[in-house]
Short mmCIF file of C-alpha atoms and ligand atoms in Angstrom, two decimals:
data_model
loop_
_atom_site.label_atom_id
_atom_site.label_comp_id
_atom_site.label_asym_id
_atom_site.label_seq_id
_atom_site.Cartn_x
_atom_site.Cartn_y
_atom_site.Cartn_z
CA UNK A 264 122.69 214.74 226.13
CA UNK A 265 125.15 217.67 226.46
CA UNK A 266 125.80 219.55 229.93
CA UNK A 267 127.07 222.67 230.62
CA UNK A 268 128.40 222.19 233.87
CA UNK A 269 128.24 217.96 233.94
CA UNK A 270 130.31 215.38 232.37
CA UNK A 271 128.44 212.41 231.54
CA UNK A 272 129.71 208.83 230.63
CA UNK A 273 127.99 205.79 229.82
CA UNK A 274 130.11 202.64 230.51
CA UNK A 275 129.37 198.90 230.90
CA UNK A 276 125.63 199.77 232.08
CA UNK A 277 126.97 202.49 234.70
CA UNK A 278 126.45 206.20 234.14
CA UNK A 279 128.93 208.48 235.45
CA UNK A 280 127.85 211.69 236.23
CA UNK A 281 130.93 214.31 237.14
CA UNK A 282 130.06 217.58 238.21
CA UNK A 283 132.46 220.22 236.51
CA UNK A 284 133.45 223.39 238.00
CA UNK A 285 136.61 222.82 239.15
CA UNK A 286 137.71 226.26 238.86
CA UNK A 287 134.63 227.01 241.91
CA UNK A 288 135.61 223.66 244.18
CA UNK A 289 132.12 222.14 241.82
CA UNK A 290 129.96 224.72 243.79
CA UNK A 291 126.44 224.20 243.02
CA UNK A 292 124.83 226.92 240.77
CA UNK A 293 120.86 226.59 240.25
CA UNK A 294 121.82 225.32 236.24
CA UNK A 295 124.13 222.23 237.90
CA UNK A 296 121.10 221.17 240.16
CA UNK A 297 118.99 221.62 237.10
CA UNK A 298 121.25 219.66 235.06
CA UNK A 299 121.70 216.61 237.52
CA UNK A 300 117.87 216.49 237.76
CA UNK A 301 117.63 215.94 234.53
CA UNK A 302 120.40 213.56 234.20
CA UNK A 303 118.63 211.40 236.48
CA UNK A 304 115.50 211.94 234.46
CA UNK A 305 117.22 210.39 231.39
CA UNK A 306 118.62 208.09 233.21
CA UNK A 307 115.33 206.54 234.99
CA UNK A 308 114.32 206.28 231.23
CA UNK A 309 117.35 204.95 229.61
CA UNK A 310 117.53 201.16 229.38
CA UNK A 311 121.22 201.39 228.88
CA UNK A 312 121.75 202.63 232.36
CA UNK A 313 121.93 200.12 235.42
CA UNK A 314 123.37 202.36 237.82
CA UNK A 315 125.05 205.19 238.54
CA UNK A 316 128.03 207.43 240.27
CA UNK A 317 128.23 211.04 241.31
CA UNK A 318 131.20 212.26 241.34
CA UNK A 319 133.35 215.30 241.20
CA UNK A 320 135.79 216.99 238.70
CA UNK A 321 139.35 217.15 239.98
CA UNK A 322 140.89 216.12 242.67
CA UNK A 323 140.27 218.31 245.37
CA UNK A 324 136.30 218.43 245.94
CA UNK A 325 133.39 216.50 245.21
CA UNK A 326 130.81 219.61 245.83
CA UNK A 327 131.77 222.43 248.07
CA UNK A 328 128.13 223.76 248.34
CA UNK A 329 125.47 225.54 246.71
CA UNK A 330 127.42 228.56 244.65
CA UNK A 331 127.21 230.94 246.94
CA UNK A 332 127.54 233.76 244.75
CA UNK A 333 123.98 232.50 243.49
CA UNK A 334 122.30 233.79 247.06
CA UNK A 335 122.96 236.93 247.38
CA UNK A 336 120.08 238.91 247.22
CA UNK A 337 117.81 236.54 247.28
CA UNK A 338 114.18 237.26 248.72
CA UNK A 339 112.25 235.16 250.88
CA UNK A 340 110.29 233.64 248.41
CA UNK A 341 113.67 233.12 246.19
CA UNK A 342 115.03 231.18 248.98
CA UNK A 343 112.41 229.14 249.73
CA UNK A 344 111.65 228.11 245.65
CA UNK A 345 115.84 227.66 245.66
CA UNK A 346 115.65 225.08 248.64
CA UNK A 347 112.81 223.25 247.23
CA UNK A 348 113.44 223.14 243.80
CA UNK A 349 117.50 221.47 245.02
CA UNK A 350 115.22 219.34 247.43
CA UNK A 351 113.03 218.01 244.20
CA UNK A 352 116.21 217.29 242.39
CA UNK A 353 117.89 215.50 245.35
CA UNK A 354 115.04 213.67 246.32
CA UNK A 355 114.85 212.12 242.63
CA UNK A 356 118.44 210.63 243.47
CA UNK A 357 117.28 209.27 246.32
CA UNK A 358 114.16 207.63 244.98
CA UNK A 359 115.76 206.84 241.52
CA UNK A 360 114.99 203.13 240.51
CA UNK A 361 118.76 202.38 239.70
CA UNK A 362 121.40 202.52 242.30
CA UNK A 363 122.98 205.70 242.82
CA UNK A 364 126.73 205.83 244.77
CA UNK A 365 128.79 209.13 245.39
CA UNK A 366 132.12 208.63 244.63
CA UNK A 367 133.05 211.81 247.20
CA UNK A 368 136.64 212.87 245.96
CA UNK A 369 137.17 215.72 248.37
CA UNK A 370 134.81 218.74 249.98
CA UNK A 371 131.80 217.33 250.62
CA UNK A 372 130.41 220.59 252.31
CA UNK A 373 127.25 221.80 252.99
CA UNK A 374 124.90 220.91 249.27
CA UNK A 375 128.10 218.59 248.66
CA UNK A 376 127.05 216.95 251.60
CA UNK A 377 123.67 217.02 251.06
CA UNK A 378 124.30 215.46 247.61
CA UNK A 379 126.19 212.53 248.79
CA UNK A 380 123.47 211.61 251.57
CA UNK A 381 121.27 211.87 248.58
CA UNK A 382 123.07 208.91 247.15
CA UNK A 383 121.96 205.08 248.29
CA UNK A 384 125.91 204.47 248.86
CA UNK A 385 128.90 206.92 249.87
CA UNK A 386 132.58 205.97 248.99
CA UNK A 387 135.24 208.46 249.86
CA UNK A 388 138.21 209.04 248.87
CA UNK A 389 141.27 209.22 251.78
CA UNK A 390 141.26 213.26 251.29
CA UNK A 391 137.80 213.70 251.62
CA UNK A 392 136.00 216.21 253.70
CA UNK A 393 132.07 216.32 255.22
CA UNK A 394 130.12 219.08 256.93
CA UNK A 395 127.16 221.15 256.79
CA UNK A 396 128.76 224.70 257.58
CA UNK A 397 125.98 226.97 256.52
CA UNK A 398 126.14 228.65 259.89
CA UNK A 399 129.13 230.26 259.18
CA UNK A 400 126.96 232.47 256.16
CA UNK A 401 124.21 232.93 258.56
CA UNK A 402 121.93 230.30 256.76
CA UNK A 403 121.41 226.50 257.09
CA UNK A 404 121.34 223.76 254.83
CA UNK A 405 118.71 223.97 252.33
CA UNK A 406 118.93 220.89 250.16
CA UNK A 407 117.48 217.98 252.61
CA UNK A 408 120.49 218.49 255.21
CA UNK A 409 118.30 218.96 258.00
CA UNK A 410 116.61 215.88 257.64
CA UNK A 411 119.19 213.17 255.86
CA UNK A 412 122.22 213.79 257.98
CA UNK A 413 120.31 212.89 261.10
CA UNK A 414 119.42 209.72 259.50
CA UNK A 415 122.65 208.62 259.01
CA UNK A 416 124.09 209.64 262.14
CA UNK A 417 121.75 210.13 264.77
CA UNK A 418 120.61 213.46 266.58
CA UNK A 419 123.91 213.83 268.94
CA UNK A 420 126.43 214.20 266.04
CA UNK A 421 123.96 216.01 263.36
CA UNK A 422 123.32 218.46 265.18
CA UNK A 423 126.79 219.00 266.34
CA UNK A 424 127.86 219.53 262.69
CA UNK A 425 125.00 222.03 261.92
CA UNK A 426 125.47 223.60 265.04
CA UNK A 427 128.98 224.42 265.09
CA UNK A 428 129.36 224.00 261.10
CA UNK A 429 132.51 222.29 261.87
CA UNK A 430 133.72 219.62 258.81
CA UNK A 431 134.78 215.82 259.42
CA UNK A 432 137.80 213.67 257.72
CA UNK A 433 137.12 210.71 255.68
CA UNK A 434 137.65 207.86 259.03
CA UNK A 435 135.39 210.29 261.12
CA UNK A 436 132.83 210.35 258.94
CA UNK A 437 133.16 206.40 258.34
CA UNK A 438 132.85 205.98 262.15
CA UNK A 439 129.99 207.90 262.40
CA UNK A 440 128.21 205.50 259.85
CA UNK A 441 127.66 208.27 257.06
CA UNK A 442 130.08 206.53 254.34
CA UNK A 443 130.29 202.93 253.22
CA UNK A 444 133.81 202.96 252.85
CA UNK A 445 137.11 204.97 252.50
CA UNK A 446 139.62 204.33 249.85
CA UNK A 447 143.03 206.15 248.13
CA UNK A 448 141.87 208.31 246.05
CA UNK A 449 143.13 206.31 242.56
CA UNK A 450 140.85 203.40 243.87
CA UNK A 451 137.87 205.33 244.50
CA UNK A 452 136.01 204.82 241.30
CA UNK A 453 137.23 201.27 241.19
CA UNK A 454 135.92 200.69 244.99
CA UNK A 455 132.48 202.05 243.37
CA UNK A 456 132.63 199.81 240.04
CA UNK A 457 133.17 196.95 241.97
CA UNK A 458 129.99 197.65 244.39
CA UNK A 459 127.79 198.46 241.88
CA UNK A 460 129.00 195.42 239.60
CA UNK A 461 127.93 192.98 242.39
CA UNK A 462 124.65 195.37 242.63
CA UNK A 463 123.85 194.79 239.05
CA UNK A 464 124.60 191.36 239.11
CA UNK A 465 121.15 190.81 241.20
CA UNK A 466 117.61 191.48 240.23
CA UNK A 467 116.85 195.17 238.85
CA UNK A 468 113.63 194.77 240.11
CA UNK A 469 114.18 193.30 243.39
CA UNK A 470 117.00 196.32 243.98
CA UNK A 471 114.29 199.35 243.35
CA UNK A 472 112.23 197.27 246.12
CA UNK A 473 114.89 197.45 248.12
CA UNK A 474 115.69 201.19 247.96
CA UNK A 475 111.85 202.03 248.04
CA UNK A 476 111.20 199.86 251.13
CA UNK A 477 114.25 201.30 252.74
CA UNK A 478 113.25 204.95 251.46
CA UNK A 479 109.23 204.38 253.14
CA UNK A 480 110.60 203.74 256.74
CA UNK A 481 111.52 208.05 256.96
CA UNK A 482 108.53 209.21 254.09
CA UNK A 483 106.59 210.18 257.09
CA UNK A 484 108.90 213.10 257.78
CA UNK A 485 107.52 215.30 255.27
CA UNK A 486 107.13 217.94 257.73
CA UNK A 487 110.57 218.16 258.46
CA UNK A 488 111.17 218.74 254.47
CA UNK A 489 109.04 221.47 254.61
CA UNK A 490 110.02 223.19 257.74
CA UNK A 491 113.72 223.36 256.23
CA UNK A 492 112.10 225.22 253.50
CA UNK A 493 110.90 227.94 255.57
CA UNK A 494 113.61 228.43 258.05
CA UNK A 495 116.42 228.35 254.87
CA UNK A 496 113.73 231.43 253.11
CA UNK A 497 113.78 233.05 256.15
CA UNK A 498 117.22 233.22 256.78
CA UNK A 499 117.69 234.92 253.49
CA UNK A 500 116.31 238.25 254.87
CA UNK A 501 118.85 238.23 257.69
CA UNK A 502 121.24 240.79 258.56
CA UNK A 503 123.25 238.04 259.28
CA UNK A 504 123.06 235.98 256.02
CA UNK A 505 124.13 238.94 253.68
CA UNK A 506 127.48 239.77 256.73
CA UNK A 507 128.01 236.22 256.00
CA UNK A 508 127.87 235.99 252.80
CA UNK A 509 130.04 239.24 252.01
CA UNK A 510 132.55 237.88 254.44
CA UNK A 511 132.78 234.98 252.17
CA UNK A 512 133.19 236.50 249.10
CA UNK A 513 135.74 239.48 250.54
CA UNK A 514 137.52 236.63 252.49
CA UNK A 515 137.22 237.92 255.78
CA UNK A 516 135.78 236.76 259.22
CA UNK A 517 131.71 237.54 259.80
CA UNK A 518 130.98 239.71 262.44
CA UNK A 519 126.96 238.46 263.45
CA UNK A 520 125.18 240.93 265.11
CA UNK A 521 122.14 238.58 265.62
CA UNK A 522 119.38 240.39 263.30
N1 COA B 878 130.26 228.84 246.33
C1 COA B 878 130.90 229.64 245.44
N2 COA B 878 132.22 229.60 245.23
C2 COA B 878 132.93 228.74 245.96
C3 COA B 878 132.34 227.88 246.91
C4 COA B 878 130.94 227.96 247.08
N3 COA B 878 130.29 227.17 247.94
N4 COA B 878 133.32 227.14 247.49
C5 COA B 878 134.46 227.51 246.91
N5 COA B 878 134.23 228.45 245.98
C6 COA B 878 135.21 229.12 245.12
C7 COA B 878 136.03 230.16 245.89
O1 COA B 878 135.32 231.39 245.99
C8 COA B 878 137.25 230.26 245.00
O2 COA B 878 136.94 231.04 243.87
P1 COA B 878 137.96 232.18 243.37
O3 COA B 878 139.21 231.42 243.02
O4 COA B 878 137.26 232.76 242.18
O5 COA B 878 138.15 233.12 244.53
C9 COA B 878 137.44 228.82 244.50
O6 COA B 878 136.17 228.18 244.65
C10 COA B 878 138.46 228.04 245.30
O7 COA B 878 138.08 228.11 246.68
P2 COA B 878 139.08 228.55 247.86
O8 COA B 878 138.24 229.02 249.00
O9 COA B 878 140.12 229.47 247.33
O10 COA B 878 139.75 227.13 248.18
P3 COA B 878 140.38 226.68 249.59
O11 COA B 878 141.05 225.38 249.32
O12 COA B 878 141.16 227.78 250.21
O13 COA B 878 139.11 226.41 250.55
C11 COA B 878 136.94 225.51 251.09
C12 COA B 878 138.22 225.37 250.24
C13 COA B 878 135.97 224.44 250.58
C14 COA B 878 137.27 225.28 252.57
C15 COA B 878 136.35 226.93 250.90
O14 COA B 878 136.26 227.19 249.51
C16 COA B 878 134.98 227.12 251.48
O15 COA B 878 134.85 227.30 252.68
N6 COA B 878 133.92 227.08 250.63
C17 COA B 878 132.57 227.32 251.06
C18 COA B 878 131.98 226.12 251.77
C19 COA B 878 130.58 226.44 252.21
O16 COA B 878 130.34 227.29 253.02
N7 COA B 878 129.61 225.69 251.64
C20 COA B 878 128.22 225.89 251.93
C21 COA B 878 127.64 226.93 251.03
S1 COA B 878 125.90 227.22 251.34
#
C-alpha cells in the first residue's frame, strides 16, 4: 500500500513504518495520523507481519508534533474531533495484536511523544529528545499525553514536563523509566531488530495476551481520555493558543495575556 507521507517496509516478518517529512522535523499533519492508522489496520490483517517499528525519516527527529500549521483556526469542535480522531489512531498502536517498538531517532516532542508512549517498547537513539511542550502554543497535548506519560513516569515528573513544557535527553528520559533503552544512533534499528527477533521467537498468541493484560490494568481511565478531549477543544478558542501559535510560525517569543 502506497503512503504519501509514510515509508513502509516489510522485512523478515517486521514492518517498518518511517514517517516522512523530513523537510517539517516529521510533524504530524491529520493525512500522516490517517495514514499510520491505517498502516496498522493492514498490518493487524496481514499474516506477513509479526511486528513492527515506528520510526522517523532522517536523522534529526522522530516526530516533532502535530503540524502545527494544521491548528490554526481551528474551532472548538475541530479541536476536539482532531484530538480524538489522533487518540483513535494511537490507541490502535497501543492495542495492536503484534508488537509495536519506536525506534525514536531524535525530537520526540509533544504528538512525537505521544506516539512513542503509544508504542509497547521505546528505543532511542543517543541524540534523542522527549517532551510534551504544548504550553508554550497555549494548548496541551491532545493525542493521549495527558494520560500515557503519567503512566510511565509517575505524577511528580509528568506533570513537570506538561507544566513547564520543558524537553528531556535520551539518559533522562531512560532514568525516568519512559524508554527501554538508549543506543548510537547507527545501532538503533539493530537494538530494535534484535528485541523484536527474541519477541517473535515466542508465542504470537501468548504475546497479544500479554499486551492486552498489561493494556486492561489503566482501561478504567477512560475518563481521563475524554477529559483531554475537551480541555485540548477548548484551548483552541484561546487568545492564547492563536499568540502561540503565530509566535511559532513568525519565530518569535509568545506574549500570554491569559484569555
Ligand atoms: N509543526 C509544523 N512544523 C514544524 C513543527 C511542528 N510541530 N516542528 C518543526 N516544524 C518545521 C519548522 O517550522 C521548520 O519549517 P521551515 O523550515 O519551513 O521554517 C522545520 O520544521 C525545521 O524546524 P526548525 O524549528 O527550523 O528546527 P530547529 O532544529 O531549529 O528546532 C524544534 C527544532 C523541534 C526544537 C522546533 O522545530 C520546535 O520547537 N518545533 C515545535 C515543537 C512543538 O511545539 N511540538 C508540539 C506541537 S503541538
Amino acid at each position: 500500500m502506497a503512503f504519501e507521507n509514510l515509508l513502509t517496509t516489510i522485512e523478515n516478518g517486521i514492518l517498518t513504518i518511517t514517517i516522512n517529512r523530513p523537510d517539517k522535523l516529521n510533524a504530524l499533519n491529520k493525512k500522516t495520523v490517517e495514514e499510520i492508522g491505517a498502516a496498522i489496520k493492514n498490518a493487524e490483517s496481514n499474516d506477513a507481519v509479526k511486528a513492527l517499528i515506528i520510526t522517523g525519516s532522517g536523522p534529526k527527529s522522530f516526530v516533532a508534533g502535530a503540524d502545527i500549521s494544521e491548528l490554526l483556526g481551528l474551532s472548538i469542535e475541530q479541536g476536539r474531533v482532531l484530538s480524538r480522531s489522533g487518540q483513535i489512531v494511537f490507541k490502535s498502536i497501543e492495542s495492536c495484536s503484534k508488537p509495536v517498538i519506536a525506534a525514536v531517532n531524535g525530537f520526540a516532542l509533544g504528538a512525537g511523544c505521544e506516539l512513542s508512549m503509544a508504542c509497547h517498547i521505546r528505543v532511542a537513539s543517543e541524540n534523542a529528545k522527549f517532551g510534551q511542550p504544548e504550553v508554550n502554543l497555549g494548548l496541551i497535548a491532545g493525542y493521549g499525553g495527558t494520560q500515557r506519560l503519567i503512566q510511565y513516569i509517575g505524577k511528580t515528573k509528568a506533570l513537570e514536563l506538561h507544566l513547564t513544557g520543558d524537553s528531556i535527553n535520551a539518559e533522562q528520559a531512560l532514568s525516568l523509566g519512559l524508554v527501554n533503552y538508549v543506543v548510537p544512533q547507527d545501532q538503533l534499528i539493530s537494538k530494535c531488530l534484535e528485541l523484536l527477533e527474541k519477541i517473535k521467537s515466542k508465542s504470537p498468541k501468548a504475546i497479544t495476551s500479554v499486551i492486552n493484560s498489561v493494556n486492561a490494568y489503566f482501561e478504567n481511565n477512560i475518563d481521563g481520555f475524554n477529559t483531554e478531549v475537551e480541555e485540548f477543544g477548548k484551548c483552541l478558542a484561546t487568545e492564547d493558543f492563536k499568540e502561540g501559535t503565530s509566535a511559532f510560525v513568525e519565530k518569535r517569543k509568545a506574549h500570554f495575556i491569559g484569555k
